[in-house]
mmCIF file of C-alpha atoms in Angstrom:
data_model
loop_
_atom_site.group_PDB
_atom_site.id
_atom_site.type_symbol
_atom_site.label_atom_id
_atom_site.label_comp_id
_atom_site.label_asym_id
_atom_site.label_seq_id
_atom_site.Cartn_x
_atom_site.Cartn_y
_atom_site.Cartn_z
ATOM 1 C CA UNK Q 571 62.084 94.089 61.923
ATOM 2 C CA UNK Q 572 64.582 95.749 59.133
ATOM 3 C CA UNK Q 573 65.876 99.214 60.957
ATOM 4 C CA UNK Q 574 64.225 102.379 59.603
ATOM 5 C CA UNK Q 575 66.643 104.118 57.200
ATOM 6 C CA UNK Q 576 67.071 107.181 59.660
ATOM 7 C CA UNK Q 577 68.220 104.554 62.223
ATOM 8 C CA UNK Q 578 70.775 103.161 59.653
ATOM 9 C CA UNK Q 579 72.105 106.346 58.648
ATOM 10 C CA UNK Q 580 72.361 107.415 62.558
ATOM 11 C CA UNK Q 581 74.178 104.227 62.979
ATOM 12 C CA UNK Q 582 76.302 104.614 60.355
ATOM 13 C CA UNK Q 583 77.447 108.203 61.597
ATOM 14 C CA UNK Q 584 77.799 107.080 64.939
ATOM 15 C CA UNK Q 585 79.709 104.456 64.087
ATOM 16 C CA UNK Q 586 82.269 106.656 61.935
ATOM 17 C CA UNK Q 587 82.423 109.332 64.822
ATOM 18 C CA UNK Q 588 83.617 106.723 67.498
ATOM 19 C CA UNK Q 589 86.084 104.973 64.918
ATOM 20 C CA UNK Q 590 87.557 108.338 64.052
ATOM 21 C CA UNK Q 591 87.677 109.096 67.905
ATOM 22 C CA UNK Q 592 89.762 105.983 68.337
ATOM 23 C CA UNK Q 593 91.499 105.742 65.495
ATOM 24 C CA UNK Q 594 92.700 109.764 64.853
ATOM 25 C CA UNK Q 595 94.704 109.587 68.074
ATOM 26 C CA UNK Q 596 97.009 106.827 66.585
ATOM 27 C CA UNK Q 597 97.445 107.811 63.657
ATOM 28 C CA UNK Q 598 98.922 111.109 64.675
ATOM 29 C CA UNK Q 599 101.482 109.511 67.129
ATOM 30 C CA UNK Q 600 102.460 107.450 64.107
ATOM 31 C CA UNK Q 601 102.564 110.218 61.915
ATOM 32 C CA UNK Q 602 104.315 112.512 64.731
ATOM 33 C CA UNK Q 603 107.154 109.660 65.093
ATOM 34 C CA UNK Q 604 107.612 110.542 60.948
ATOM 35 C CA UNK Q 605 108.400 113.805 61.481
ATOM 36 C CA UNK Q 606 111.001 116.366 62.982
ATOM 37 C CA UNK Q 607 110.090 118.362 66.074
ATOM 38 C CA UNK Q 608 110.255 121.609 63.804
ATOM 39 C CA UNK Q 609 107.333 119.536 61.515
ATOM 40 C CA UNK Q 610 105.489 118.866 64.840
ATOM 41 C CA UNK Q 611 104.665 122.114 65.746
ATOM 42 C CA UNK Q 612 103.960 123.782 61.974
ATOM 43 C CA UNK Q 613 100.262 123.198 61.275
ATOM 44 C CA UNK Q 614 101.585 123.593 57.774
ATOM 45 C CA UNK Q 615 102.869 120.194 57.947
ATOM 46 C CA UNK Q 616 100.021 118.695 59.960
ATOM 47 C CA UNK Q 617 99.732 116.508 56.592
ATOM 48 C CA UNK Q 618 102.208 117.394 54.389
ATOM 49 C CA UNK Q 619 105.345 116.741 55.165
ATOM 50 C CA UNK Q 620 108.531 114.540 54.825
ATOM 51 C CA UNK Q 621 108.809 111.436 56.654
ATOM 52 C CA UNK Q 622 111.939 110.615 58.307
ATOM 53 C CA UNK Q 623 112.626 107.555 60.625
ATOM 54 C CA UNK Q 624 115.888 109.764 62.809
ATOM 55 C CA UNK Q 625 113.404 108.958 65.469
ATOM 56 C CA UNK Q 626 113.351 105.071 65.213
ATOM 57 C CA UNK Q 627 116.853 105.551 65.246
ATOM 58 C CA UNK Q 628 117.312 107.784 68.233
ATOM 59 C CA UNK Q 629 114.960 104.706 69.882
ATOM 60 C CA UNK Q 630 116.261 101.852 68.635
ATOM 61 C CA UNK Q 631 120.099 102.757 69.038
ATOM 62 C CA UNK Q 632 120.937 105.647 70.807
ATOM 63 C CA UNK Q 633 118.138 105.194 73.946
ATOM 64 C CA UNK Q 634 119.239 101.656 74.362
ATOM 65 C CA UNK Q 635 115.402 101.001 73.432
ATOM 66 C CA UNK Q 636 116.508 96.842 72.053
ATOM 67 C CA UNK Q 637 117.356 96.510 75.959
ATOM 68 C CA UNK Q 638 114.023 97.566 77.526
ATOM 69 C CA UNK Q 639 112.134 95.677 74.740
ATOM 70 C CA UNK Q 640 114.411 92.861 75.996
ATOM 71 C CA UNK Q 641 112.978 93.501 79.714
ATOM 72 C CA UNK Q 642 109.392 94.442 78.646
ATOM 73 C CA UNK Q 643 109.348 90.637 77.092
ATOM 74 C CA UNK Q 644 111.183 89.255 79.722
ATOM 75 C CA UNK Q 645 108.885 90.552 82.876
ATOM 76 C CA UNK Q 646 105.608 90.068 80.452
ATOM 77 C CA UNK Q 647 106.244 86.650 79.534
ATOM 78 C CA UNK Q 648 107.503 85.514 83.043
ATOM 79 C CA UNK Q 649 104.295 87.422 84.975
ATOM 80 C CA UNK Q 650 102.125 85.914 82.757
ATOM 81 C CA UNK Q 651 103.902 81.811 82.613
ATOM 82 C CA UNK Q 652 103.806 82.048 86.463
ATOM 83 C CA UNK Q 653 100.349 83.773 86.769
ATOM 84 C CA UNK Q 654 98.523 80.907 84.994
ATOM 85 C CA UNK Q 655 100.824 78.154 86.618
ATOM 86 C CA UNK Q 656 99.321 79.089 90.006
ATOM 87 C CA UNK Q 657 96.063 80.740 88.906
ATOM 88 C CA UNK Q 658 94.533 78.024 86.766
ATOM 89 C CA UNK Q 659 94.535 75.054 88.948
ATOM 90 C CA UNK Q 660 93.530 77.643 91.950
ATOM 91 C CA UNK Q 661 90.458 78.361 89.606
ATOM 92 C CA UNK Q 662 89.361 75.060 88.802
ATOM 93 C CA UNK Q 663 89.504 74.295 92.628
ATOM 94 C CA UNK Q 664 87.460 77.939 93.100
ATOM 95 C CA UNK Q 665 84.857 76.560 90.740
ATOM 96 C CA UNK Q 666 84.647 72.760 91.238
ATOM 97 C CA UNK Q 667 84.612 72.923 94.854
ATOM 98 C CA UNK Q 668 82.800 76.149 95.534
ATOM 99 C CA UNK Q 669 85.377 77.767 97.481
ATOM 100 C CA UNK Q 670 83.560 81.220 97.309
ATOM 101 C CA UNK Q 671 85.401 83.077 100.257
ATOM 102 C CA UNK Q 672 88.556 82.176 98.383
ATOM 103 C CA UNK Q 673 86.659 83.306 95.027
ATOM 104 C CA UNK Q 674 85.847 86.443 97.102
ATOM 105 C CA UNK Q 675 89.380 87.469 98.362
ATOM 106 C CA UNK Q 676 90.189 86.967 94.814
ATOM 107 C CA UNK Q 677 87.909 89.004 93.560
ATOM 108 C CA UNK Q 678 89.204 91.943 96.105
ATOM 109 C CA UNK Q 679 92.426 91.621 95.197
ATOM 110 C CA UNK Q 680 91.364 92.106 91.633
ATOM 111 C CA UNK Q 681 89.682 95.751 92.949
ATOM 112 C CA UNK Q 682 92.357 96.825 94.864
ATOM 113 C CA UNK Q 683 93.835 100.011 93.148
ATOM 114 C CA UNK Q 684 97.701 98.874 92.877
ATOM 115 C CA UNK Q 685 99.019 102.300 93.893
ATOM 116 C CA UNK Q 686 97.859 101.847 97.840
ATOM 117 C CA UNK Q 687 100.340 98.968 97.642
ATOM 118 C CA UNK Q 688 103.124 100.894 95.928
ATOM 119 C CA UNK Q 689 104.438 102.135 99.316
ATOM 120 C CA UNK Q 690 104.836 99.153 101.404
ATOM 121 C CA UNK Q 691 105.706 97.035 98.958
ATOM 122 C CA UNK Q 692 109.274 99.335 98.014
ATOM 123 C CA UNK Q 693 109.550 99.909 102.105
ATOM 124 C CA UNK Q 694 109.611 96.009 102.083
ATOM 125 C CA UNK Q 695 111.538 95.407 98.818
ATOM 126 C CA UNK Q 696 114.063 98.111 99.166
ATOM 127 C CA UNK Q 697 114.512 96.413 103.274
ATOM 128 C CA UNK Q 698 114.691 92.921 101.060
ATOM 129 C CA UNK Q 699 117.549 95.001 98.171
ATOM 130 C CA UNK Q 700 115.367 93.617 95.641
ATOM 131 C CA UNK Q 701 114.057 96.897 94.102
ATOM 132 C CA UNK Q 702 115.899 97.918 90.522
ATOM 133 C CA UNK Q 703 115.568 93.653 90.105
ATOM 134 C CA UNK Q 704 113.685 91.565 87.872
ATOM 135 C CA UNK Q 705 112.156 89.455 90.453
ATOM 136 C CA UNK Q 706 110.456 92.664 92.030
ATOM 137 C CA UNK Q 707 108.896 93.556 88.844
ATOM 138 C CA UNK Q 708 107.988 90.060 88.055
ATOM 139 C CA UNK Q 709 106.136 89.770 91.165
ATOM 140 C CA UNK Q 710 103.986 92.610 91.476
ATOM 141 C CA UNK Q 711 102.979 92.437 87.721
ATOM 142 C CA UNK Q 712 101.891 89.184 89.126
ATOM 143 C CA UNK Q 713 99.891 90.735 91.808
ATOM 144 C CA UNK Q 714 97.336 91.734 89.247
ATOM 145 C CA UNK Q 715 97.883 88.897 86.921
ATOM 146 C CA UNK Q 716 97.272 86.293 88.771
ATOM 147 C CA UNK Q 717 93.720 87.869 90.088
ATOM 148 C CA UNK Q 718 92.490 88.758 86.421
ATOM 149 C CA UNK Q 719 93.552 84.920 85.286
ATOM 150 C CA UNK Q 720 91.803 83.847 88.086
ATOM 151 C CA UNK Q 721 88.679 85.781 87.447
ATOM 152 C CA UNK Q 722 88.787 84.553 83.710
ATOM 153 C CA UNK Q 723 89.049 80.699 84.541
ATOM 154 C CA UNK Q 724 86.465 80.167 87.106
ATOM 155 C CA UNK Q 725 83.913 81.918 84.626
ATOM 156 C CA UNK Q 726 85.040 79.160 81.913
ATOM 157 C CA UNK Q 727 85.346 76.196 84.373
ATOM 158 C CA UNK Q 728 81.941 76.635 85.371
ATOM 159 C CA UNK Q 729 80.801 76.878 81.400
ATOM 160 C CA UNK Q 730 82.577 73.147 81.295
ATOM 161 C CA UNK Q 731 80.251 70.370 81.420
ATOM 162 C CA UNK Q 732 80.936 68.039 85.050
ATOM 163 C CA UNK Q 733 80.312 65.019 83.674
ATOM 164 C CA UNK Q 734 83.070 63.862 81.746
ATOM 165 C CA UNK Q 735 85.408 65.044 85.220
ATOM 166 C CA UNK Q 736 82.473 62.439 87.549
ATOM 167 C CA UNK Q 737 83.038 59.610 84.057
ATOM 168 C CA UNK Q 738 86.725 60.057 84.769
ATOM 169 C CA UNK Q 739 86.553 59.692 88.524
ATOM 170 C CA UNK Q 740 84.127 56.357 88.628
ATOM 171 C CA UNK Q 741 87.085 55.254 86.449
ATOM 172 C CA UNK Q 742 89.702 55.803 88.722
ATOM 173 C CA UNK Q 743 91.388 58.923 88.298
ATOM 174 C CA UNK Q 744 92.051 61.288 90.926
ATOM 175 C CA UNK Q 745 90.265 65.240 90.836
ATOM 176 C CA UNK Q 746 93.912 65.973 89.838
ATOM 177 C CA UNK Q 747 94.282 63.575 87.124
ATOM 178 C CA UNK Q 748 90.171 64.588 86.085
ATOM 179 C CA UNK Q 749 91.659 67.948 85.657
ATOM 180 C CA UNK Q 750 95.167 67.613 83.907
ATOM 181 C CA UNK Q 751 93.709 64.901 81.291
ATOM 182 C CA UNK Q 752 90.297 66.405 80.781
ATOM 183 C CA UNK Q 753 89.471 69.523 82.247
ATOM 184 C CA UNK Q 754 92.663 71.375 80.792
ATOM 185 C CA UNK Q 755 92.912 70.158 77.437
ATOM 186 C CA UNK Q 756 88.993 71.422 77.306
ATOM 187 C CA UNK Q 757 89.984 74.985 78.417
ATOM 188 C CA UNK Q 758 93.153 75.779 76.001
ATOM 189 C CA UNK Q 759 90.583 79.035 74.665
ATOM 190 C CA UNK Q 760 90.210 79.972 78.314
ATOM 191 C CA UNK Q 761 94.043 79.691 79.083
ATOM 192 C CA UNK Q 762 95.107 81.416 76.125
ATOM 193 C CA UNK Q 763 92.778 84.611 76.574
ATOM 194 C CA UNK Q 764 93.734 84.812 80.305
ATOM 195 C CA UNK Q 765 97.196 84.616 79.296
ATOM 196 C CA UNK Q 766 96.918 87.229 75.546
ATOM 197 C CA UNK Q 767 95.391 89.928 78.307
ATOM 198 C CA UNK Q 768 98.180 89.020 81.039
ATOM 199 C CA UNK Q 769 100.725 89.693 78.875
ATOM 200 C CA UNK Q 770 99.115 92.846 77.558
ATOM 201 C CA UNK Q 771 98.360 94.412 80.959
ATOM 202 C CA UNK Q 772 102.464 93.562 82.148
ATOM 203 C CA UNK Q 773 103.639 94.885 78.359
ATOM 204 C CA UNK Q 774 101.729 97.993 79.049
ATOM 205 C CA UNK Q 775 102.494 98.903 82.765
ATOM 206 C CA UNK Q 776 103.911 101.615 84.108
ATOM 207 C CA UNK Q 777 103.065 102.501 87.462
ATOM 208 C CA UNK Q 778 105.103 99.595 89.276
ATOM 209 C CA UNK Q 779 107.940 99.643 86.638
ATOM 210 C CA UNK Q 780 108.403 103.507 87.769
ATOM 211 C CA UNK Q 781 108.914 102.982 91.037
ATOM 212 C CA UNK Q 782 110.275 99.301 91.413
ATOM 213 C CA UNK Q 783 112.828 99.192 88.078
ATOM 214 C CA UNK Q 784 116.223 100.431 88.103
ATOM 215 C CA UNK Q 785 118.278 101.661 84.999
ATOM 216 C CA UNK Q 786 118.851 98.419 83.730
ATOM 217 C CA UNK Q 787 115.409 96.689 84.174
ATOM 218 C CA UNK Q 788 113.352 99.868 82.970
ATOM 219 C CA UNK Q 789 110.061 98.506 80.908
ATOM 220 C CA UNK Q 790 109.418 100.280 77.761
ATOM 221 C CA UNK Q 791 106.636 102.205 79.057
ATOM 222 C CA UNK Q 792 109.000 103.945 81.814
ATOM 223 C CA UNK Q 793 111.941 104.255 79.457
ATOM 224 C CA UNK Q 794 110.010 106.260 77.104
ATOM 225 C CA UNK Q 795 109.569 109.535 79.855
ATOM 226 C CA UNK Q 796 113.637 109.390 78.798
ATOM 227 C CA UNK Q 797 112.496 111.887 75.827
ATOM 228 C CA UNK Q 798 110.928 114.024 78.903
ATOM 229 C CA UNK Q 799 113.418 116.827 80.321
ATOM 230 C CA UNK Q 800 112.996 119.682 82.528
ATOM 231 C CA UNK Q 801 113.149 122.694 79.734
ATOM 232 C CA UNK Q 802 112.027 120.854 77.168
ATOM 233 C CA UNK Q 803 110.516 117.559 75.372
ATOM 234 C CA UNK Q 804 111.843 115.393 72.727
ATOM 235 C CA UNK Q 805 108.541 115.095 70.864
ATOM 236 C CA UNK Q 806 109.128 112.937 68.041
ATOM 237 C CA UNK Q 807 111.447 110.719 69.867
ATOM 238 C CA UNK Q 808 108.468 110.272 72.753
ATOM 239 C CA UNK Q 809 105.898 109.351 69.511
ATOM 240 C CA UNK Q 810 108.523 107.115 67.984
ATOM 241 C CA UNK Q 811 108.746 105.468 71.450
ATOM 242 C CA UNK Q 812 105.204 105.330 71.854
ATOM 243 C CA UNK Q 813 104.844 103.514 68.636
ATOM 244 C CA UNK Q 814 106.921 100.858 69.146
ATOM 245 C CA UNK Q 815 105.474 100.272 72.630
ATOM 246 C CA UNK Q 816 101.834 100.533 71.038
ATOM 247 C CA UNK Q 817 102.377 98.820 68.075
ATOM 248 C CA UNK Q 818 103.293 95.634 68.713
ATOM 249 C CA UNK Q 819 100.411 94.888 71.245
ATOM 250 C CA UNK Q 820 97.837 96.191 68.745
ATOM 251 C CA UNK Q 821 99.063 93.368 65.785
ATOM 252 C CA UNK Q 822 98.167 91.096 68.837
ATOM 253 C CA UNK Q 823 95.203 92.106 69.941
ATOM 254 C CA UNK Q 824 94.378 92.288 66.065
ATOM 255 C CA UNK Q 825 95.096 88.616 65.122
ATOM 256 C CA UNK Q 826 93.929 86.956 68.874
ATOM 257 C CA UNK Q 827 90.611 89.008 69.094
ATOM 258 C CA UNK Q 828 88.433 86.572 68.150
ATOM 259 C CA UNK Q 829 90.169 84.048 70.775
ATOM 260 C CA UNK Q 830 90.017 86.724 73.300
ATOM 261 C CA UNK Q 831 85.850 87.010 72.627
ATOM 262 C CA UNK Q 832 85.000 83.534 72.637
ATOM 263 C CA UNK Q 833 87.350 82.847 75.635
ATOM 264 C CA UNK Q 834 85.575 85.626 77.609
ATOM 265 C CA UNK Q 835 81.835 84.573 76.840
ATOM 266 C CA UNK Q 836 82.484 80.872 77.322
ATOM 267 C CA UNK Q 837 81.256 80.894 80.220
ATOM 268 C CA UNK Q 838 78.329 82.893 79.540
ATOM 269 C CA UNK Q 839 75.937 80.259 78.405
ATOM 270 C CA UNK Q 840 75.736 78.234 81.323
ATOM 271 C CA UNK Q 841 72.269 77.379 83.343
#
């Protein structure tokens, strides 16, 4: 049946109102990172005013900014390379082999809030003189990581047809040859969402970065309470920083969306 027009026209509002609710706050940290602190706070200038990018260049050269976009790529890309080394295959055997106490712990691990583990893990890694390192950071981005890519695959593994794996073993291949010449080549949608919304979640955090990092390892997110003091705050500074951190994750998520949709309802068709 073709919606009433009162529907449509609700629709169409509600639609607007949530766009604007998502969009507005975005568009005034980029439009904030234009301006001078004096602009900031004159609602005269809430629209008209004259850009100026002394921000982007307090970020970009005088912060050091190049370095922690250096580290946020570095920990991101490493979290997420060594999250689906160990969490795909542990999916497909998860999901082939019904290993659903495994699957279980998994899916606790994914639950867990990561702040009741930000204690004993710096008493451990501060005993260890590993906190202020990469390796620290790498490995507790990992701790979430590895759970979510877990979560991910053993939805789409169990959306694959068994079949071709049970053709492939009556010819002679092992489950670990089944997997690396036919499972995996079948699940490149699966592995690259898992991996798009790795990256994203270690690009964005901040809560381990705060306490783990040291000066020379800080993530973008943590660098940016640099424009933070005591007596007062560097306001377009902290919006030029937040851009840059923002920014590059929403092109991302904009151009992969449709691979992050499909790789999410693969395995939704099953039965």
């Amino acid at each position: 049946m073709k919606p009433s027009r009162p529907f449509r026209v609700f629709r169409a509002v509600a639609l607007v109102v949530v766009v604007f609710a998502l969009v507005a706050p975005l568009l005034w940290m980029v439009a904030a990172s234009l301006k001078t602190n004096v602009d900031i706070y004159d609602p005269a200038k809430t629209f008209a005013f004259s850009p100026t990018l002394t921000n982007y260049d307090t970020v970009l050269q005088r912060a050091n900014y190049v370095q922690f976009i250096g580290n946020s790529l570095w920990v991101a890309l490493a979290a997420t390379v060594f999250s689906l080394i160990l969490g795909v295959p542990a999916a497909y055997s998860m999901s082939r082999f019904n290993m659903r106490k495994s699957a279980l712990v998994v899916l606790m691990a994914r639950v867990i809030p990561g702040v009741s583990l930000l204690v004993p893990w710096y008493y451990v890694f501060s005993n260890l003189q590993m906190v202020g390192g990469y390796t620290v950071l790498i490995l507790s981005h990992m701790f979430v990581s590895l759970p979510l890519i877990v979560y991910i695959m053993m939805g789409y593994f169990d959306g694959l047809p068994t079949e071709l794996e049970e053709a492939a073993l009556v010819d002679g291949l092992t489950h670990i040859g089944a997997f690396r010449r036919i499972t995996l080549p079948l699940s490149v949608p699966g592995v690259a969402t898992a991996g798009i919304l790795s990256f994203i979640f270690s690009w964005n955090n901040f809560m381990f970065a705060l306490v783990l990092s040291g000066a020379d390892t800080k993530t973008l997110p943590v660098a940016i309470f640099d424009f933070v003091g005591y007596a007062s705050i560097d306001w377009g500074g902290l919006m030029a920083a937040a851009t840059v951190v923002t920014l590059p994750i929403m092109v991302i998520a904009l151009f992969v969306q449709k691979y992050i949709v499909s790789g999410l309802t693969a395995g939704a068709t099953k039965g």
